[in-house]
Short mmCIF file of C-alpha atoms in Angstrom, two decimals:
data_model
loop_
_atom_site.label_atom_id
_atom_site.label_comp_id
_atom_site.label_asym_id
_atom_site.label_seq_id
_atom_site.Cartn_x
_atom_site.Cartn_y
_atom_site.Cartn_z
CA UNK A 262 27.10 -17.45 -14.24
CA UNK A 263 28.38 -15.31 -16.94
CA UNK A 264 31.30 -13.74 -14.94
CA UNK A 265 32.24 -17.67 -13.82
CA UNK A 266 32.84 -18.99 -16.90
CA UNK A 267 34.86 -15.87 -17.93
CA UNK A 268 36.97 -16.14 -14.52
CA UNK A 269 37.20 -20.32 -15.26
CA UNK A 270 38.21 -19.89 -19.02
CA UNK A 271 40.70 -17.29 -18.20
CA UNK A 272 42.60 -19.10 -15.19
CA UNK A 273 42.77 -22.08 -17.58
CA UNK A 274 44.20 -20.48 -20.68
CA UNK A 275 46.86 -18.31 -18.28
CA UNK A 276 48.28 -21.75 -17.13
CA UNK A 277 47.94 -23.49 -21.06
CA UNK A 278 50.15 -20.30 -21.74
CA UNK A 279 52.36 -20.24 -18.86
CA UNK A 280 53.09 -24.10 -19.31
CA UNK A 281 53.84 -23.83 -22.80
CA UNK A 282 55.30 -20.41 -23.06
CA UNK A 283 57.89 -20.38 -20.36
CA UNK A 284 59.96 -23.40 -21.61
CA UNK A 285 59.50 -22.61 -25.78
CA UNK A 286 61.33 -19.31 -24.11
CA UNK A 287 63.64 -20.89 -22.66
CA UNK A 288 64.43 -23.35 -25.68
CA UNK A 289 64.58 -19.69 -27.84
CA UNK A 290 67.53 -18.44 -25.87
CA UNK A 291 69.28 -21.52 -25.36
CA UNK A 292 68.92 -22.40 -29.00
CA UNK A 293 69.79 -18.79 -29.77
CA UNK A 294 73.38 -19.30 -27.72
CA UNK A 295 74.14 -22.86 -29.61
CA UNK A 296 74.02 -21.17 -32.76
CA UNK A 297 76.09 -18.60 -31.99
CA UNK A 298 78.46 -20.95 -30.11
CA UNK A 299 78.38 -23.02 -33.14
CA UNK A 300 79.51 -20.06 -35.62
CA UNK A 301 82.20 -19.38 -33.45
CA UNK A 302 83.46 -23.12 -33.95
CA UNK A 303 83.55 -22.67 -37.64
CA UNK A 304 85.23 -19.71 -37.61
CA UNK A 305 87.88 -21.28 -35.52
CA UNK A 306 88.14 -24.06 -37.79
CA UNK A 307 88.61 -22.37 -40.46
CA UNK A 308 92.03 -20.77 -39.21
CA UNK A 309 93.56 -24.65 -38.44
CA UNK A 310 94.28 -25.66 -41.78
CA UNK A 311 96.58 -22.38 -42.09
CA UNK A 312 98.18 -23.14 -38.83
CA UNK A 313 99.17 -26.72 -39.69
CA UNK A 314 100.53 -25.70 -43.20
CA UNK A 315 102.26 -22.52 -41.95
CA UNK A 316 103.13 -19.97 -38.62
CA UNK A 317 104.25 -17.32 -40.64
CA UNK A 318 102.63 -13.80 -39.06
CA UNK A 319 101.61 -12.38 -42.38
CA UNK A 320 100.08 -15.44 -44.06
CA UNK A 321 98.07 -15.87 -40.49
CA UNK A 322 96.90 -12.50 -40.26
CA UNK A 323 95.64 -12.98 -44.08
CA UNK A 324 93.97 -16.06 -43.12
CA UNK A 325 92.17 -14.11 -39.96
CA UNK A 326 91.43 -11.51 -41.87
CA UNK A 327 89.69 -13.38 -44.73
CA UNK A 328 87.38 -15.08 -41.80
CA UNK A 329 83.94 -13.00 -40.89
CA UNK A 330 84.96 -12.78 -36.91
CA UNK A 331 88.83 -11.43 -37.92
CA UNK A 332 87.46 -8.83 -40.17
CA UNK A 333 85.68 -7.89 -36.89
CA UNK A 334 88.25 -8.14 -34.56
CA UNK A 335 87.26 -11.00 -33.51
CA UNK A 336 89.76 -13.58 -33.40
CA UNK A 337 92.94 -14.01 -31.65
CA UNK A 338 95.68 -16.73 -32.59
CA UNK A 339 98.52 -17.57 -29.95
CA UNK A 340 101.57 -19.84 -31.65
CA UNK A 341 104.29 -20.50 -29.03
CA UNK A 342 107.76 -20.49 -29.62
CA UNK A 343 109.36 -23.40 -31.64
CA UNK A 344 112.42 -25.39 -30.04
CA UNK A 345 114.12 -24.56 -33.26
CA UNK A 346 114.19 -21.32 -32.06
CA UNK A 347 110.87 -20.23 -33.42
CA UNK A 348 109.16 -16.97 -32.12
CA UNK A 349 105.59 -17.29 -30.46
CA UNK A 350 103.17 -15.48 -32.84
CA UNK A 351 100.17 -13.06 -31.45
CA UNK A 352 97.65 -12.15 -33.16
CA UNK A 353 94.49 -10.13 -32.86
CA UNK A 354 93.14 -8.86 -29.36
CA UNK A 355 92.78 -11.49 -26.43
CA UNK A 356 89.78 -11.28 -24.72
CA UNK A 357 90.54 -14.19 -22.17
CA UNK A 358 93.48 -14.52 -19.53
CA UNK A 359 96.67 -16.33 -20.15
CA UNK A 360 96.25 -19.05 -17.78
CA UNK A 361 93.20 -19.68 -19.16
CA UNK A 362 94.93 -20.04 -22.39
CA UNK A 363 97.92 -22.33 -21.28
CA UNK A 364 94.99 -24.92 -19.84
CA UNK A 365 93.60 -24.95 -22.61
CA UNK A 366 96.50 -25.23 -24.61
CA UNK A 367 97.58 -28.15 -22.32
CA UNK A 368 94.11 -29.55 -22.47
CA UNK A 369 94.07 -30.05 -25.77
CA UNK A 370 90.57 -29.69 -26.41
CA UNK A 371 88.08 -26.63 -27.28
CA UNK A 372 86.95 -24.89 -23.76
CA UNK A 373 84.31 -21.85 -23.49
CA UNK A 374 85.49 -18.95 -20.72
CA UNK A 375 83.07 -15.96 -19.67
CA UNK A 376 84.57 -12.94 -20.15
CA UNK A 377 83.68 -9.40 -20.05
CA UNK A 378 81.25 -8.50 -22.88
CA UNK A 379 80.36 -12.06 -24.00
CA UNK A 380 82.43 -15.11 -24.58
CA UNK A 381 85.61 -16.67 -25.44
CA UNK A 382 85.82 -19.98 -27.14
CA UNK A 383 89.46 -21.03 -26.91
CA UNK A 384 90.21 -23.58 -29.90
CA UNK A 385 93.86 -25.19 -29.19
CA UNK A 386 95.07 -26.62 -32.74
CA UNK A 387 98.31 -28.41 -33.42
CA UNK A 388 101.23 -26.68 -35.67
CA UNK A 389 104.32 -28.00 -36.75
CA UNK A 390 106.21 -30.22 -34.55
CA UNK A 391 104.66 -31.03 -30.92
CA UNK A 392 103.33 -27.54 -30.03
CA UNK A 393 100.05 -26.22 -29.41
CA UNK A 394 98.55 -23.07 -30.73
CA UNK A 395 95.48 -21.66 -29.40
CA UNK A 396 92.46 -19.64 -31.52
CA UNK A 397 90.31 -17.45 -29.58
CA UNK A 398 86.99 -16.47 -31.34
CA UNK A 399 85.30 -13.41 -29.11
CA UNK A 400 81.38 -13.83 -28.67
CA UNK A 401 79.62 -10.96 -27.74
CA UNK A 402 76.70 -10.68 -25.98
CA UNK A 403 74.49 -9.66 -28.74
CA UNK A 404 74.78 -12.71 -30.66
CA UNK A 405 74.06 -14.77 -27.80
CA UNK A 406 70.81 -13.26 -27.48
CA UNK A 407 70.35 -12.29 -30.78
CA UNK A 408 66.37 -12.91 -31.67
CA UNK A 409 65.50 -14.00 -28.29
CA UNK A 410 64.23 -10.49 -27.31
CA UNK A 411 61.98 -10.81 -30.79
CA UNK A 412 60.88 -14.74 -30.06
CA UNK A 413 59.69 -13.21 -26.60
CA UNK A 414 57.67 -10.74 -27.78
CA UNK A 415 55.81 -12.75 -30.03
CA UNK A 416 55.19 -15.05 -27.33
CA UNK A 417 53.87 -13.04 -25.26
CA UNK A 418 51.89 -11.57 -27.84
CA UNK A 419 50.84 -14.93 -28.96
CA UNK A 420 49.72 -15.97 -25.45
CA UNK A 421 48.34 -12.17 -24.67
CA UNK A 422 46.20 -13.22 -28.13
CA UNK A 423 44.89 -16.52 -27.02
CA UNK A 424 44.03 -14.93 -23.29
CA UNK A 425 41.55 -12.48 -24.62
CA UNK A 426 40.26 -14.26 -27.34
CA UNK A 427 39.73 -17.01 -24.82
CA UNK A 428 37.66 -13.96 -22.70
CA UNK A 429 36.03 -13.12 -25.53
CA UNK A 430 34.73 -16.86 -26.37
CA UNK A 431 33.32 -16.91 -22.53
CA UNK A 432 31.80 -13.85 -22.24
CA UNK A 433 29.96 -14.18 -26.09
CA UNK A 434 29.23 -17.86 -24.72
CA UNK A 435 28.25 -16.44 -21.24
CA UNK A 436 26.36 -13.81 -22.72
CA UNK A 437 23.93 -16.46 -25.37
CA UNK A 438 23.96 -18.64 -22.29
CA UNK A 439 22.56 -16.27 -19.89
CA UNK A 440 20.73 -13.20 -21.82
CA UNK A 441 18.18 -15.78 -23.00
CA UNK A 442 17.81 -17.16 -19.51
CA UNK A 443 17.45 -13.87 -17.97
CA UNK A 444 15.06 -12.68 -20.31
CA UNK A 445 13.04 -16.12 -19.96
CA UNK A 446 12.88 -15.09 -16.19
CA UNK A 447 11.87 -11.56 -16.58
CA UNK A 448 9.35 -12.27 -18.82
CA UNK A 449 7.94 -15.17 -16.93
CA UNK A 450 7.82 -12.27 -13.77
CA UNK A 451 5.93 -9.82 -16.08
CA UNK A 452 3.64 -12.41 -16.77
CA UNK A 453 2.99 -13.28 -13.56
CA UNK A 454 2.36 -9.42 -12.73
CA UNK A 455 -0.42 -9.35 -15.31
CA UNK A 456 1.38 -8.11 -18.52
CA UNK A 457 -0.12 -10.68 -21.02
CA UNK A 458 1.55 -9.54 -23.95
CA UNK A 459 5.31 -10.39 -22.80
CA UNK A 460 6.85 -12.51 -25.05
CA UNK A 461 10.34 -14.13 -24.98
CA UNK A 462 12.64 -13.87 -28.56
CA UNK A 463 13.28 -17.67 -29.52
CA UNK A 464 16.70 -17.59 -29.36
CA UNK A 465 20.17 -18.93 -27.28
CA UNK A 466 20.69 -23.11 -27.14
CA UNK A 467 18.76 -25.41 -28.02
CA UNK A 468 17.51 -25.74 -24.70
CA UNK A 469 16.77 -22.06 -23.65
CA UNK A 470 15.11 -21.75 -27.63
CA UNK A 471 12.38 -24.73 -26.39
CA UNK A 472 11.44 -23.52 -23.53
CA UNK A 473 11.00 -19.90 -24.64
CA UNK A 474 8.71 -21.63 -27.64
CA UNK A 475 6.92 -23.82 -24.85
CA UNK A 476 6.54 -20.32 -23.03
CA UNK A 477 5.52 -18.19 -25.62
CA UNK A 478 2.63 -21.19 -26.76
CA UNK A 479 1.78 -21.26 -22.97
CA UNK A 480 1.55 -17.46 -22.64
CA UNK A 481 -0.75 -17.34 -25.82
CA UNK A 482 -2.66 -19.58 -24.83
CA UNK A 483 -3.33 -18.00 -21.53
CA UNK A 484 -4.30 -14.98 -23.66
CA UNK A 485 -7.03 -16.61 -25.64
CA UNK A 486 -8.45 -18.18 -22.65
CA UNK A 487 -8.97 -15.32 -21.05
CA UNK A 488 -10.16 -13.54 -24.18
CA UNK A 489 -12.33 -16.40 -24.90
CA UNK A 490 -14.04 -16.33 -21.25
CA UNK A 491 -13.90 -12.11 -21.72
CA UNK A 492 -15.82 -12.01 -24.49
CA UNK A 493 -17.92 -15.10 -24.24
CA UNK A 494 -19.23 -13.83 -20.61
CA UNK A 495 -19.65 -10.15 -22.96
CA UNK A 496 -21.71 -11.77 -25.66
CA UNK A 497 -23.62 -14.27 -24.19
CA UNK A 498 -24.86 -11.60 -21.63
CA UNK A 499 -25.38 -9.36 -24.94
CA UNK A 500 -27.20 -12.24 -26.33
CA UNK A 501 -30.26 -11.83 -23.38
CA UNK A 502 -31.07 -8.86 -23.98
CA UNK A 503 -32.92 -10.17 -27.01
CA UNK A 504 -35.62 -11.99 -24.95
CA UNK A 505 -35.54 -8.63 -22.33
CA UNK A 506 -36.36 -6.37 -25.17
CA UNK A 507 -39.51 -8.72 -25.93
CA UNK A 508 -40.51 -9.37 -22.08
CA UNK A 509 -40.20 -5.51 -21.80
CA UNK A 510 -42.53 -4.86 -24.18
CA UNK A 511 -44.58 -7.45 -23.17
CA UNK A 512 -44.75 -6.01 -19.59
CA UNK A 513 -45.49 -2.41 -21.19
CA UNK A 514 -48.95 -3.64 -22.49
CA UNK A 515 -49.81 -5.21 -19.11
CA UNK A 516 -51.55 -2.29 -17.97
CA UNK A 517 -50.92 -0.12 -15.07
CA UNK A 518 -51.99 -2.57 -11.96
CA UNK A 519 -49.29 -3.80 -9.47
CA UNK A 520 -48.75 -6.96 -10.63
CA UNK A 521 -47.65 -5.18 -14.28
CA UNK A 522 -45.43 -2.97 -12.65
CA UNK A 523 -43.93 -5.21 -10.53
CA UNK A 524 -43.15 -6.99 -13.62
CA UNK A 525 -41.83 -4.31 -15.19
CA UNK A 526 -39.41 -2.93 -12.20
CA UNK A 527 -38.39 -7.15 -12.58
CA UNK A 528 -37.56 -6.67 -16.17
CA UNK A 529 -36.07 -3.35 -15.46
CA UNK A 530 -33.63 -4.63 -12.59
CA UNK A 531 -32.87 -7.93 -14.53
CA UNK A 532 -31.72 -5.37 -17.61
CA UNK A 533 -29.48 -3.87 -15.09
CA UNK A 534 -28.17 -6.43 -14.04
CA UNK A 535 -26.98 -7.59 -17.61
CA UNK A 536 -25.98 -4.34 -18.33
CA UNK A 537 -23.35 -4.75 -15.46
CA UNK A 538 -22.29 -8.05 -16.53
CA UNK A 539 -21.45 -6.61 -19.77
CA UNK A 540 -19.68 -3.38 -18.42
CA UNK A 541 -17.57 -5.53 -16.06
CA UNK A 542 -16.47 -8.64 -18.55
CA UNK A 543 -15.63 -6.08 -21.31
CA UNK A 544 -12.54 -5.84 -21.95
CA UNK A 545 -10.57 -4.58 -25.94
CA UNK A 546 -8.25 -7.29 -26.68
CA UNK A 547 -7.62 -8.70 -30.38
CA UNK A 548 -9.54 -11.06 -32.49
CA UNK A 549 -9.04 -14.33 -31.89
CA UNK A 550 -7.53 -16.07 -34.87
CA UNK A 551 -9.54 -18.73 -34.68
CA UNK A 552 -13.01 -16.87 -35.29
CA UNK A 553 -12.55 -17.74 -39.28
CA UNK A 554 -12.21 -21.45 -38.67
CA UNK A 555 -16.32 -22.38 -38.92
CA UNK A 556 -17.25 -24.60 -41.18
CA UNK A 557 -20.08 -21.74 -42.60
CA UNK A 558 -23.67 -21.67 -42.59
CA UNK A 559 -26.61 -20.80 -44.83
CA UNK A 560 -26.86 -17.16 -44.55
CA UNK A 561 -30.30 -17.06 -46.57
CA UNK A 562 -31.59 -19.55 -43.89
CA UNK A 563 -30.18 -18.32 -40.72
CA UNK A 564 -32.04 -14.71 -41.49
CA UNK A 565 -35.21 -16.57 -42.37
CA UNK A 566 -35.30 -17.82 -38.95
CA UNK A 567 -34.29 -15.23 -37.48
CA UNK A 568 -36.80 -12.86 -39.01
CA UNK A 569 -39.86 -15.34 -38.40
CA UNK A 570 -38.71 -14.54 -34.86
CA UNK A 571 -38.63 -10.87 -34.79
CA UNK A 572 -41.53 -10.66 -36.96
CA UNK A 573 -43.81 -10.95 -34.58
CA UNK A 574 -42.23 -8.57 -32.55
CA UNK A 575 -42.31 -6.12 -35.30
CA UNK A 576 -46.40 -6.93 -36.09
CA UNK A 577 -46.75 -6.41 -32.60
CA UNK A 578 -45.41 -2.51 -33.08
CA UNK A 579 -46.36 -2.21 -36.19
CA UNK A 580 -43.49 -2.17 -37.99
CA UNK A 581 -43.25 -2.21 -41.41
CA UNK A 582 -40.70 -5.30 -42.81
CA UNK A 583 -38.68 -5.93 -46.47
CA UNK A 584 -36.92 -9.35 -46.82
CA UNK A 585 -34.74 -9.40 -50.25
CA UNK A 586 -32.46 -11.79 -51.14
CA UNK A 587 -33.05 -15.10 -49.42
CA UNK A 588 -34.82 -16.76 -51.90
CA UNK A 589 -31.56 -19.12 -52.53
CA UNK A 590 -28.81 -20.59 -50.58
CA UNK A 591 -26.11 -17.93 -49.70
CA UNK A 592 -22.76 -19.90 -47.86
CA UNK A 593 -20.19 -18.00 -45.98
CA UNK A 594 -17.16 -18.86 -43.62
CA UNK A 595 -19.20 -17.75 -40.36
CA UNK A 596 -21.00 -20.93 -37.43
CA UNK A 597 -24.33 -20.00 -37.53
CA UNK A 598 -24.52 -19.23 -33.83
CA UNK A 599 -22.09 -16.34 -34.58
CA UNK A 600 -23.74 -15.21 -37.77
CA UNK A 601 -27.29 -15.38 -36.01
CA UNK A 602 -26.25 -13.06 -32.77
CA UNK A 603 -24.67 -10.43 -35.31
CA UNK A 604 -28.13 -10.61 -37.06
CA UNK A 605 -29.82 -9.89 -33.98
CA UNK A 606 -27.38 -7.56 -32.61
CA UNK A 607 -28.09 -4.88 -36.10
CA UNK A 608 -32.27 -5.96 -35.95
CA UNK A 609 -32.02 -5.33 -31.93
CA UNK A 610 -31.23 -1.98 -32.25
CA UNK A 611 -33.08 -0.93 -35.04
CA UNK A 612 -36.17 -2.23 -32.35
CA UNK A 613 -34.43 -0.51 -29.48
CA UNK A 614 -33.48 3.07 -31.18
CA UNK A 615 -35.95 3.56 -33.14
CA UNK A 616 -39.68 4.36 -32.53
CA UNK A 617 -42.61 2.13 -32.97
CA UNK A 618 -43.99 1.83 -36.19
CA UNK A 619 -40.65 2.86 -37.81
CA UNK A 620 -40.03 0.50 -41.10
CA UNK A 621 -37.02 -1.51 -41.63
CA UNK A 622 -35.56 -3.80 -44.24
CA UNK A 623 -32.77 -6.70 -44.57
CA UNK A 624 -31.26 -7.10 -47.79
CA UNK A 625 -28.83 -9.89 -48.99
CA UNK A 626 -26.33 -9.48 -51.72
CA UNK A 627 -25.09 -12.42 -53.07
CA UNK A 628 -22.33 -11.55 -55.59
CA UNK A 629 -24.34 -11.88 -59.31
CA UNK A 630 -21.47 -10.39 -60.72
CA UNK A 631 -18.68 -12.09 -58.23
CA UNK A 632 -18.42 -14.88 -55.62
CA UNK A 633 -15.78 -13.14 -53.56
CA UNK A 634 -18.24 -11.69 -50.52
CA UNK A 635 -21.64 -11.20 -49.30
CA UNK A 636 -23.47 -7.96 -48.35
CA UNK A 637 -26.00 -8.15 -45.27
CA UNK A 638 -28.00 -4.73 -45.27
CA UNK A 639 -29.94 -3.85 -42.24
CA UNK A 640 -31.51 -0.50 -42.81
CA UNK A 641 -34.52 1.68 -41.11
CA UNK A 642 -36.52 4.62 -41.58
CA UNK A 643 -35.54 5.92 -37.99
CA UNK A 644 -33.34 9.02 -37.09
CA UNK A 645 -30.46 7.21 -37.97
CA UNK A 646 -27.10 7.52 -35.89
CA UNK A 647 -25.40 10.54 -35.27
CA UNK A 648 -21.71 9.14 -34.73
CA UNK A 649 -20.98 6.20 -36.70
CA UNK A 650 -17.17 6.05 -35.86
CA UNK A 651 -18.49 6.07 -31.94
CA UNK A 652 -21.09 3.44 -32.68
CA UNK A 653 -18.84 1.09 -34.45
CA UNK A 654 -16.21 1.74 -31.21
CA UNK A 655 -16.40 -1.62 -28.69
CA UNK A 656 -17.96 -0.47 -25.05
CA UNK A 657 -19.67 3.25 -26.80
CA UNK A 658 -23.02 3.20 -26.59
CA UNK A 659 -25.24 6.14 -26.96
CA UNK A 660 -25.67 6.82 -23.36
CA UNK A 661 -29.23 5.46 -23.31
CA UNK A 662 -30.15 3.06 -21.22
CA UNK A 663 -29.64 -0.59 -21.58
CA UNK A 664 -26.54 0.46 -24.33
CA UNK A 665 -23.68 -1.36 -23.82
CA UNK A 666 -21.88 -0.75 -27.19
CA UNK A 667 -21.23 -4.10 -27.61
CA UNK A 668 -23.83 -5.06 -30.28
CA UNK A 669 -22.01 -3.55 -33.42
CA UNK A 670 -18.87 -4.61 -31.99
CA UNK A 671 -20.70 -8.30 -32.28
CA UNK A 672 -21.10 -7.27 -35.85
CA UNK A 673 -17.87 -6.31 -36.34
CA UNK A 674 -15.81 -9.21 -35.07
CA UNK A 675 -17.97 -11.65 -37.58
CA UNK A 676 -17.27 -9.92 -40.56
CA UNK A 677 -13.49 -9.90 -39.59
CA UNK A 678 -13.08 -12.67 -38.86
CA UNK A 679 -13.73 -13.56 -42.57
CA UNK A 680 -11.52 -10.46 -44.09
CA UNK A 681 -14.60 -8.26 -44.30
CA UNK A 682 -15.67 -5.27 -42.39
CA UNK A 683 -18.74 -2.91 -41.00
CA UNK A 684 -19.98 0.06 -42.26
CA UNK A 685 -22.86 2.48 -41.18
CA UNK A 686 -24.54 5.36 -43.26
CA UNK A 687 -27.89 6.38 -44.63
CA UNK A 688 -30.28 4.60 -46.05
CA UNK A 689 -33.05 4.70 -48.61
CA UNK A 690 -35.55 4.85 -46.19
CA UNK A 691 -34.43 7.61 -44.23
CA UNK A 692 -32.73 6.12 -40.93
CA UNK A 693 -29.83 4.29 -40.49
CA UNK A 694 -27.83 1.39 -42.72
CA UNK A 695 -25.69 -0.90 -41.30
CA UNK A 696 -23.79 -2.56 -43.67
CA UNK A 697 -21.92 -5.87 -43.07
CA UNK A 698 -19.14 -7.07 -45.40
CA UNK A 699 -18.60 -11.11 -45.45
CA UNK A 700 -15.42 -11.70 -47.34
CA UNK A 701 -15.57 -15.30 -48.51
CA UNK A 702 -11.89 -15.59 -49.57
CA UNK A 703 -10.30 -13.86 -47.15
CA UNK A 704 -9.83 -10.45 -49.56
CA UNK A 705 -11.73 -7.94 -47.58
CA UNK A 706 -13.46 -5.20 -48.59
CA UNK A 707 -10.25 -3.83 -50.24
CA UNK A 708 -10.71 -6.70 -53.14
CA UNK A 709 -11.64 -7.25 -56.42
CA UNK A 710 -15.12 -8.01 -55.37
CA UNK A 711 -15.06 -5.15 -53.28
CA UNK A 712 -14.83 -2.86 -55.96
CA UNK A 713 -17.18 -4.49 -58.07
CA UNK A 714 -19.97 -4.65 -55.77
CA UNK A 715 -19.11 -1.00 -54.37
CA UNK A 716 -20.49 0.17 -57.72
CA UNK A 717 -24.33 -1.69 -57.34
CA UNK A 718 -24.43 -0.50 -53.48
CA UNK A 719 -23.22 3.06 -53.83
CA UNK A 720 -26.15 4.52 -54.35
CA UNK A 721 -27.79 2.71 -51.28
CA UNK A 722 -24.66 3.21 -48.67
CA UNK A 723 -23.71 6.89 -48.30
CA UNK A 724 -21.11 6.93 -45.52
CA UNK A 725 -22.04 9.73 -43.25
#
């Protein structure tokens, strides 16, 4: 398409040039030859008031030599002989024959003869009596075509001008026209192939810049869908293992009969089977940036509930439990749903990787000095984790069974999705803190109320 529309706007300004250049030309060098014609009549003009006052030689070849053409050598004046016995009279060199100056002569009137080198303009003028003299003004060649050669050239530079400029305009034209286009179509192939994050520059027409928009929104889109059903298939299989953990240690204190192991081989294979799930819907991609747009919950009462639900649980292994700061409504930008499976995501693994008995405590900071986040501390008195860069690291579990490395991801993605972030080190008691940072303006952990509250929690989060 490009190379068309090159070829078309060429052919078309080669004829606008050849149509208009060829004649203005022609009117150069024919206006070029009128003017110099037209000189030469003046200068023969000029010599008939002399001849019709006088024939004397001298005063003549004054006269001619006063003129611009007879101080060339230009002009020639023929008188003829007198019937008073009058002399002819020549002056100057003749250029033209003499028959061709007796016609004229008998003519009467102004002719124009080609002779060698140029031109004659024979210019009969009456003298004294009845006879005719004749001027001849030599042309040459030079001022015939004088300019002309000039004119030409800028004509041809002129139209040589407008033929690539007019290349120029198609291919810069062609080029917006079809780059755009062709970059539409690659991208639209590298999609297809699988490469969701191909995205086409908004740029070109009007046309071309709409439908790479309406691309781009339809290949982002396609993006968060499948991130969406990625991680929703991840979570939501994360999410069971919640009720596994309790019917597996349910099953544990059934005894050893068949029926209790079969139950536990059950629970066993059904943990497997999430496990799998997980390992083959996991996937890294980017936060969605949506997550943010909740309208909030009540932090203080979604860890209530979710405490009188692992309580039991953690009566059950004797597990020692410290609830601080939910006494009071705490808001912040997270749905509840999401906020509850982080919550059980950093209490399930304090049940899973730690031993029985081992005491654990959730704490709640609610900004007394500052209103610009919200600390959630889950800490233990178990061995604590050995890696917390790996452990923070979506898909790196510890290698134990049933780890997916998804759960502190969980915890992760909540907290920034509100500007915040996740942190692990030691804790008071010995084991393991995780600490999770709720931004509730959207200034991270890098803020103002960052800072602040980094002073009060120092001396509980150590990072390892």
């Amino acid at each position: 398409m490009r190379w068309a529309l090159v070829k078309v706007c060429l052919a078309v300004t080669v004829m606008v040039v050849v149509a208009f250049a060829v004649p203005l030309g022609l009117v150069v060098k024919e206006m070029a030859r009128d003017r110099a014609i037209s000189n030469a009549e003046r200068q023969a003009a000029a010599i008939g008031p002399v001849l019709a006052i006088t024939t004397d030689r001298q005063q003549l070849q004054r006269a001619v030599a006063s003129s611009q053409a007879g101080a060339e050598g230009r002009i020639a004046v023929h008188v003829p002989a007198g019937r008073q016995g009058r002399q002819a009279v020549e002056i100057g060199t003749w250029h033209s024959r003499q028959g061709d100056v007796d016609a004229a002569s008998r003519r009467g009137r102004a002719s124009l003869m080609a002779v060698s080198g140029g031109y004659a303009l024979l210019q009969p003028t009456a003298v004294m009596g009845s006879e005719v003299a004749v001027v001849e003004v030599f042309v040459p060649d030079d001022d015939i075509t004088q300019g002309v050669a000039t004119s030409w050239l800028v004509l041809a530079g002129v139209g040589l001008a407008l033929i690539v400029g007019s290349v120029a305009f198609a291919d810069r034209l062609g080029t917006r026209m079809v780059r755009p286009a062709e970059g539409l179509a690659h991208a639209a192939d590298e999609l297809g192939k699988g490469k969701l994050g191909v995205r086409v520059p908004e740029r070109g027409p009007t046309e071309l810049r709409s439908a790479a928009v309406a691309f781009n929104a339809m290949a982002d889109q396609v993006v968060r869908l499948l991130a969406n059903e990625r991680e929703l298939a991840a979570d939501l299989s994360h999410r069971l293992r919640t009720p596994l953990t309790v019917l597996r240690l349910n099953a544990a204190s059934l005894g050893d009969g068949d029926d209790a192991r079969q139950t536990r081989e059950a629970v066993a294979q059904l943990e497997r089977e999430v496990d799998q799930i997980i390992r083959t819907a996991r996937e890294q991609r980017s936060p969605s940036p949506d997550a943010a747009a909740a309208a909030g919950c009540d932090a203080a009462e979604v860890i209530r509930n979710r405490m009188s639900f692992w309580s039991a649980l953690a009566e059950d292994e004797g597990r020692e439990v410290r609830l601080a700061g939910v006494d009071r409504p705490v808001r912040v930008p997270v749905a509840r749903a999401e906020l509850a499976a982080a919550l059980d995501a950093m209490l399930g693994n304090v049940f899973r990787h730690t031993p029985e008995g081992t005491a654990f405590a959730v704490d709640v900071h609610d900004g007394e000095e500052t209103t610009d986040a919200v600390l959630v501390l889950v800490s233990d008195a178990g061995p604590g984790i050995a890696d917390p860069d790996a452990a923070l690291r979506r898909g790196h579990g510890d290698g134990g069974p049933g780890s997916t490395g998804l759960g502190l991801d969980i915890v992760r993605r909540v907290a920034e999705s509100t500007g915040g972030d996740v942190r692990i080190g030691r804790s008071v008691l010995g084991g393991s803190e995780v600490r999770m940072w709720l931004a509730l303006h959207g200034d991270g952990p890098t803020g103002r109320g960052a800072r602040r509250r980094g002073r009060r929690v120092r001396r509980r989060v150590v990072p390892r």
